[in-house]
mmCIF file of C-alpha atoms in Angstrom:
data_model
loop_
_atom_site.group_PDB
_atom_site.id
_atom_site.type_symbol
_atom_site.label_atom_id
_atom_site.label_comp_id
_atom_site.label_asym_id
_atom_site.label_seq_id
_atom_site.Cartn_x
_atom_site.Cartn_y
_atom_site.Cartn_z
ATOM 1 C CA UNK A 1 -24.415 -9.152 -23.516
ATOM 2 C CA UNK A 2 -20.487 -8.572 -24.033
ATOM 3 C CA UNK A 3 -18.976 -6.796 -21.494
ATOM 4 C CA UNK A 4 -15.644 -5.541 -23.301
ATOM 5 C CA UNK A 5 -18.060 -3.901 -26.005
ATOM 6 C CA UNK A 6 -20.276 -2.211 -23.390
ATOM 7 C CA UNK A 7 -17.505 -0.574 -21.641
ATOM 8 C CA UNK A 8 -15.648 0.444 -24.644
ATOM 9 C CA UNK A 9 -18.874 2.225 -25.633
ATOM 10 C CA UNK A 10 -19.778 4.047 -22.396
ATOM 11 C CA UNK A 11 -15.793 4.894 -22.012
ATOM 12 C CA UNK A 12 -16.200 6.664 -25.236
ATOM 13 C CA UNK A 13 -19.482 8.338 -24.781
ATOM 14 C CA UNK A 14 -18.626 9.445 -20.938
ATOM 15 C CA UNK A 15 -15.107 11.038 -21.696
ATOM 16 C CA UNK A 16 -16.446 12.526 -25.178
ATOM 17 C CA UNK A 17 -19.763 13.949 -23.152
ATOM 18 C CA UNK A 18 -17.267 15.148 -20.330
ATOM 19 C CA UNK A 19 -14.979 16.852 -22.514
ATOM 20 C CA UNK A 20 -17.676 18.542 -24.752
ATOM 21 C CA UNK A 21 -21.122 18.926 -22.710
ATOM 22 C CA UNK A 22 -20.507 17.781 -18.932
ATOM 23 C CA UNK A 23 -24.007 19.135 -18.091
ATOM 24 C CA UNK A 24 -24.768 15.979 -20.768
ATOM 25 C CA UNK A 25 -23.603 13.295 -18.203
ATOM 26 C CA UNK A 26 -26.968 13.606 -16.386
ATOM 27 C CA UNK A 27 -28.015 11.276 -18.764
ATOM 28 C CA UNK A 28 -26.135 8.509 -17.445
ATOM 29 C CA UNK A 29 -26.753 8.752 -13.869
ATOM 30 C CA UNK A 30 -29.721 7.927 -11.746
ATOM 31 C CA UNK A 31 -31.247 9.082 -8.112
ATOM 32 C CA UNK A 32 -29.731 5.945 -6.521
ATOM 33 C CA UNK A 33 -26.229 6.644 -8.616
ATOM 34 C CA UNK A 34 -23.303 7.404 -6.125
ATOM 35 C CA UNK A 35 -20.273 8.757 -6.946
ATOM 36 C CA UNK A 36 -17.201 9.153 -4.457
ATOM 37 C CA UNK A 37 -14.894 12.167 -6.079
ATOM 38 C CA UNK A 38 -11.403 12.440 -4.299
ATOM 39 C CA UNK A 39 -13.136 11.064 -1.119
ATOM 40 C CA UNK A 40 -16.437 13.066 -1.343
ATOM 41 C CA UNK A 41 -19.240 11.339 -1.380
ATOM 42 C CA UNK A 42 -22.274 12.608 -3.617
ATOM 43 C CA UNK A 43 -25.563 10.650 -4.428
ATOM 44 C CA UNK A 44 -28.521 11.377 -7.426
ATOM 45 C CA UNK A 45 -27.985 12.459 -10.636
ATOM 46 C CA UNK A 46 -28.397 15.991 -10.370
ATOM 47 C CA UNK A 47 -25.862 16.694 -7.199
ATOM 48 C CA UNK A 48 -23.418 14.368 -9.205
ATOM 49 C CA UNK A 49 -23.582 17.063 -12.410
ATOM 50 C CA UNK A 50 -23.555 19.720 -9.929
ATOM 51 C CA UNK A 51 -20.485 18.563 -8.948
ATOM 52 C CA UNK A 52 -18.908 17.594 -12.002
ATOM 53 C CA UNK A 53 -19.901 21.036 -13.873
ATOM 54 C CA UNK A 54 -18.447 23.047 -10.873
ATOM 55 C CA UNK A 55 -15.269 21.494 -11.113
ATOM 56 C CA UNK A 56 -12.926 24.646 -11.301
ATOM 57 C CA UNK A 57 -11.892 24.720 -15.139
ATOM 58 C CA UNK A 58 -13.748 25.074 -18.050
ATOM 59 C CA UNK A 59 -12.296 22.855 -20.547
ATOM 60 C CA UNK A 60 -10.472 19.652 -19.919
ATOM 61 C CA UNK A 61 -9.685 16.862 -22.552
ATOM 62 C CA UNK A 62 -9.455 13.215 -21.154
ATOM 63 C CA UNK A 63 -6.752 10.614 -22.861
ATOM 64 C CA UNK A 64 -7.672 6.822 -21.989
ATOM 65 C CA UNK A 65 -4.792 4.804 -21.386
ATOM 66 C CA UNK A 66 -6.236 1.239 -20.201
ATOM 67 C CA UNK A 67 -9.917 0.263 -19.790
ATOM 68 C CA UNK A 68 -10.824 -3.141 -17.940
ATOM 69 C CA UNK A 69 -13.707 -4.762 -17.460
ATOM 70 C CA UNK A 70 -15.800 -7.819 -15.938
ATOM 71 C CA UNK A 71 -19.441 -8.600 -15.188
ATOM 72 C CA UNK A 72 -20.281 -7.547 -11.752
ATOM 73 C CA UNK A 73 -22.596 -10.713 -10.899
ATOM 74 C CA UNK A 74 -25.734 -12.609 -12.118
ATOM 75 C CA UNK A 75 -27.385 -9.307 -12.277
ATOM 76 C CA UNK A 76 -26.121 -7.903 -15.914
ATOM 77 C CA UNK A 77 -23.907 -5.186 -14.320
ATOM 78 C CA UNK A 78 -20.404 -4.537 -16.009
ATOM 79 C CA UNK A 79 -17.700 -3.128 -13.671
ATOM 80 C CA UNK A 80 -15.077 -1.153 -15.692
ATOM 81 C CA UNK A 81 -11.632 0.496 -14.569
ATOM 82 C CA UNK A 82 -10.041 2.798 -16.440
ATOM 83 C CA UNK A 83 -6.696 4.945 -16.006
ATOM 84 C CA UNK A 84 -5.650 7.811 -18.140
ATOM 85 C CA UNK A 85 -4.389 11.204 -18.827
ATOM 86 C CA UNK A 86 -6.752 14.654 -17.988
ATOM 87 C CA UNK A 87 -5.168 17.617 -19.836
ATOM 88 C CA UNK A 88 -6.636 21.139 -18.235
ATOM 89 C CA UNK A 89 -6.666 24.262 -20.394
ATOM 90 C CA UNK A 90 -3.944 26.253 -19.328
ATOM 91 C CA UNK A 91 -1.603 23.885 -17.659
ATOM 92 C CA UNK A 92 1.472 22.580 -18.900
ATOM 93 C CA UNK A 93 1.132 19.045 -17.566
ATOM 94 C CA UNK A 94 -1.856 16.431 -17.693
ATOM 95 C CA UNK A 95 -2.912 14.859 -14.514
ATOM 96 C CA UNK A 96 -3.053 11.350 -14.191
ATOM 97 C CA UNK A 97 -6.251 9.524 -12.775
ATOM 98 C CA UNK A 98 -8.152 6.188 -12.524
ATOM 99 C CA UNK A 99 -11.595 5.818 -12.484
ATOM 100 C CA UNK A 100 -14.435 2.721 -11.930
ATOM 101 C CA UNK A 101 -17.737 2.667 -13.256
ATOM 102 C CA UNK A 102 -20.274 0.219 -12.143
ATOM 103 C CA UNK A 103 -22.669 -0.301 -14.748
ATOM 104 C CA UNK A 104 -26.062 -1.234 -14.103
ATOM 105 C CA UNK A 105 -28.549 -2.669 -16.831
ATOM 106 C CA UNK A 106 -32.282 -0.560 -17.668
ATOM 107 C CA UNK A 107 -35.279 -1.964 -18.511
ATOM 108 C CA UNK A 108 -34.987 -0.194 -21.593
ATOM 109 C CA UNK A 109 -31.802 -2.851 -22.625
ATOM 110 C CA UNK A 110 -29.269 -0.047 -21.556
ATOM 111 C CA UNK A 111 -27.111 1.279 -18.570
ATOM 112 C CA UNK A 112 -26.621 4.050 -16.367
ATOM 113 C CA UNK A 113 -23.777 4.500 -13.665
ATOM 114 C CA UNK A 114 -24.692 2.959 -10.563
ATOM 115 C CA UNK A 115 -21.656 3.348 -8.896
ATOM 116 C CA UNK A 116 -18.534 5.899 -10.056
ATOM 117 C CA UNK A 117 -14.847 5.998 -8.235
ATOM 118 C CA UNK A 118 -12.506 8.704 -9.313
ATOM 119 C CA UNK A 119 -8.873 9.628 -7.601
ATOM 120 C CA UNK A 120 -6.320 11.272 -9.220
ATOM 121 C CA UNK A 121 -2.933 9.681 -9.259
ATOM 122 C CA UNK A 122 -0.691 11.801 -7.111
ATOM 123 C CA UNK A 123 2.866 11.491 -8.418
ATOM 124 C CA UNK B 1 -23.267 -3.566 6.944
ATOM 125 C CA UNK B 2 -20.867 -0.872 7.344
ATOM 126 C CA UNK B 3 -18.904 -0.578 4.181
ATOM 127 C CA UNK B 4 -16.425 1.803 5.260
ATOM 128 C CA UNK B 5 -15.427 -0.931 8.409
ATOM 129 C CA UNK B 6 -15.910 -3.959 5.570
ATOM 130 C CA UNK B 7 -13.573 -2.139 3.191
ATOM 131 C CA UNK B 8 -11.346 -1.071 5.527
ATOM 132 C CA UNK B 9 -10.762 -4.567 7.288
ATOM 133 C CA UNK B 10 -10.619 -5.933 3.865
ATOM 134 C CA UNK B 11 -8.067 -4.000 2.607
ATOM 135 C CA UNK B 12 -5.658 -4.733 5.666
ATOM 136 C CA UNK B 13 -6.241 -8.344 5.707
ATOM 137 C CA UNK B 14 -5.266 -8.375 2.032
ATOM 138 C CA UNK B 15 -2.465 -6.431 1.947
ATOM 139 C CA UNK B 16 -0.970 -8.047 5.212
ATOM 140 C CA UNK B 17 -1.932 -11.461 3.138
ATOM 141 C CA UNK B 18 0.074 -10.648 0.324
ATOM 142 C CA UNK B 19 2.911 -9.102 1.854
ATOM 143 C CA UNK B 20 3.756 -11.948 4.597
ATOM 144 C CA UNK B 21 2.144 -15.099 3.013
ATOM 145 C CA UNK B 22 0.633 -14.951 -0.442
ATOM 146 C CA UNK B 23 -0.864 -18.364 -0.713
ATOM 147 C CA UNK B 24 -3.060 -17.529 2.092
ATOM 148 C CA UNK B 25 -4.748 -15.079 -0.427
ATOM 149 C CA UNK B 26 -6.457 -18.581 -1.688
ATOM 150 C CA UNK B 27 -8.926 -18.279 1.110
ATOM 151 C CA UNK B 28 -10.467 -14.564 -0.300
ATOM 152 C CA UNK B 29 -11.325 -16.055 -3.481
ATOM 153 C CA UNK B 30 -13.705 -18.577 -4.829
ATOM 154 C CA UNK B 31 -14.131 -20.194 -8.225
ATOM 155 C CA UNK B 32 -16.564 -17.771 -9.644
ATOM 156 C CA UNK B 33 -14.153 -15.241 -8.996
ATOM 157 C CA UNK B 34 -12.240 -12.924 -11.462
ATOM 158 C CA UNK B 35 -8.891 -11.173 -11.428
ATOM 159 C CA UNK B 36 -8.045 -8.708 -14.012
ATOM 160 C CA UNK B 37 -4.183 -8.435 -13.556
ATOM 161 C CA UNK B 38 -2.514 -5.791 -15.776
ATOM 162 C CA UNK B 39 -4.962 -6.851 -18.578
ATOM 163 C CA UNK B 40 -4.737 -10.505 -17.992
ATOM 164 C CA UNK B 41 -8.021 -12.044 -17.400
ATOM 165 C CA UNK B 42 -8.071 -14.856 -14.941
ATOM 166 C CA UNK B 43 -10.769 -16.746 -13.191
ATOM 167 C CA UNK B 44 -11.155 -19.119 -10.127
ATOM 168 C CA UNK B 45 -9.428 -19.273 -6.721
ATOM 169 C CA UNK B 46 -6.783 -21.769 -7.516
ATOM 170 C CA UNK B 47 -5.659 -19.594 -10.655
ATOM 171 C CA UNK B 48 -5.750 -16.587 -9.402
ATOM 172 C CA UNK B 49 -3.443 -17.764 -6.493
ATOM 173 C CA UNK B 50 -1.020 -19.589 -8.661
ATOM 174 C CA UNK B 51 -0.914 -16.199 -10.863
ATOM 175 C CA UNK B 52 -0.313 -13.801 -7.990
ATOM 176 C CA UNK B 53 2.465 -16.345 -6.050
ATOM 177 C CA UNK B 54 4.092 -16.354 -9.260
ATOM 178 C CA UNK B 55 5.025 -12.604 -9.931
ATOM 179 C CA UNK B 56 8.682 -12.249 -10.246
ATOM 180 C CA UNK B 57 9.290 -11.009 -7.058
ATOM 181 C CA UNK B 58 9.468 -12.721 -3.525
ATOM 182 C CA UNK B 59 9.188 -10.135 -0.839
ATOM 183 C CA UNK B 60 7.054 -6.925 -1.435
ATOM 184 C CA UNK B 61 5.014 -4.234 0.693
ATOM 185 C CA UNK B 62 2.116 -2.458 0.024
ATOM 186 C CA UNK B 63 1.341 1.130 1.296
ATOM 187 C CA UNK B 64 -2.054 2.006 1.319
ATOM 188 C CA UNK B 65 -2.824 5.998 0.073
ATOM 189 C CA UNK B 66 -6.613 5.562 -0.406
ATOM 190 C CA UNK B 67 -9.190 3.511 0.026
ATOM 191 C CA UNK B 68 -12.890 4.564 -1.232
ATOM 192 C CA UNK B 69 -15.764 2.603 -1.004
ATOM 193 C CA UNK B 70 -19.623 1.958 -2.079
ATOM 194 C CA UNK B 71 -22.477 -0.570 -1.703
ATOM 195 C CA UNK B 72 -22.597 -1.772 -4.959
ATOM 196 C CA UNK B 73 -26.550 -2.358 -5.425
ATOM 197 C CA UNK B 74 -29.501 -4.240 -3.514
ATOM 198 C CA UNK B 75 -27.491 -7.539 -2.795
ATOM 199 C CA UNK B 76 -25.327 -6.301 0.004
ATOM 200 C CA UNK B 77 -21.922 -6.447 -2.363
ATOM 201 C CA UNK B 78 -19.097 -3.333 -1.332
ATOM 202 C CA UNK B 79 -16.840 -2.041 -3.979
ATOM 203 C CA UNK B 80 -13.619 -0.761 -2.953
ATOM 204 C CA UNK B 81 -10.957 1.564 -4.810
ATOM 205 C CA UNK B 82 -7.739 1.371 -3.628
ATOM 206 C CA UNK B 83 -4.039 3.380 -4.450
ATOM 207 C CA UNK B 84 -1.037 3.399 -3.030
ATOM 208 C CA UNK B 85 2.726 2.069 -3.447
ATOM 209 C CA UNK B 86 4.306 -1.435 -3.960
ATOM 210 C CA UNK B 87 7.674 -1.485 -2.752
ATOM 211 C CA UNK B 88 9.606 -4.675 -4.098
ATOM 212 C CA UNK B 89 12.936 -6.119 -2.378
ATOM 213 C CA UNK B 90 15.955 -4.634 -3.831
ATOM 214 C CA UNK B 91 14.180 -1.777 -5.953
ATOM 215 C CA UNK B 92 15.054 1.753 -5.042
ATOM 216 C CA UNK B 93 11.628 3.353 -6.397
ATOM 217 C CA UNK B 94 8.339 1.900 -5.274
ATOM 218 C CA UNK B 95 5.552 1.173 -7.910
ATOM 219 C CA UNK B 96 2.686 3.082 -7.473
ATOM 220 C CA UNK B 97 -0.564 1.357 -8.126
ATOM 221 C CA UNK B 98 -4.734 1.314 -8.121
ATOM 222 C CA UNK B 99 -6.886 -1.715 -7.894
ATOM 223 C CA UNK B 100 -10.952 -2.465 -7.208
ATOM 224 C CA UNK B 101 -12.642 -5.162 -5.653
ATOM 225 C CA UNK B 102 -15.815 -6.128 -5.257
ATOM 226 C CA UNK B 103 -16.902 -8.104 -2.312
ATOM 227 C CA UNK B 104 -19.619 -10.361 -2.476
ATOM 228 C CA UNK B 105 -21.492 -11.697 0.822
ATOM 229 C CA UNK B 106 -21.379 -14.930 1.610
ATOM 230 C CA UNK B 107 -23.983 -17.155 3.607
ATOM 231 C CA UNK B 108 -21.246 -17.328 6.437
ATOM 232 C CA UNK B 109 -22.097 -13.580 7.082
ATOM 233 C CA UNK B 110 -18.437 -13.159 5.342
ATOM 234 C CA UNK B 111 -17.044 -11.348 1.960
ATOM 235 C CA UNK B 112 -15.266 -13.141 -0.730
ATOM 236 C CA UNK B 113 -13.751 -11.372 -3.848
ATOM 237 C CA UNK B 114 -16.090 -11.868 -6.849
ATOM 238 C CA UNK B 115 -14.181 -8.804 -8.871
ATOM 239 C CA UNK B 116 -10.175 -7.859 -8.636
ATOM 240 C CA UNK B 117 -8.614 -5.300 -11.121
ATOM 241 C CA UNK B 118 -5.049 -4.518 -10.905
ATOM 242 C CA UNK B 119 -3.340 -1.916 -12.766
ATOM 243 C CA UNK B 120 0.064 -0.535 -12.061
ATOM 244 C CA UNK B 121 0.334 3.328 -12.773
ATOM 245 C CA UNK B 122 3.041 3.817 -14.933
ATOM 246 C CA UNK B 123 4.342 7.553 -14.890
#
């Protein structure tokens, strides 16, 4: 398992899905998944996707600036730390954000998002 | 174990130590600890503290804006996600940063930093 390859593939897939088919993110979370979105705690795939699809903008485009990753211990998990810009349709200025994911291995040799923490970086 | 209490106590201790006695951070890391600092990977307590004490500023002051945390799985670990400002002595403007820690339980009912990823948020 190469954490760099896993995290790059995940980041590409996650933000492309977010920007084109937000409801499709459901496949990346499970019942044990946790999201902290701007300080609000949400648990479980259905609740997390309900939150993400109800955000008050229809179209958006993420541009990734940095991706850092580390193995999270002996369990095969991967920590991914992302910074980037979020451009909302109709807004002049992009928002800066930071986000971390803890990817956890599945029995099918894939990964799901166990932990997800998102913050906008206010200027 | 209350992840909120653990993360608040850790954040207070970490940044106070960083700002007053950077070499004292050695106690918070172990040989398995990983730091990714602005994209540079460093492993082990001695190497990590060598990096942090060699940063090109003598005095600094961290001001914390947000602290988010989640349990990292069934192992008793805690993920901590921090945003804040870093004021360097003699500089007019503070730098914005984001940082994540993965705290791992020790046999002594304490925690050490297994994972640490730091990024400045460039405007």
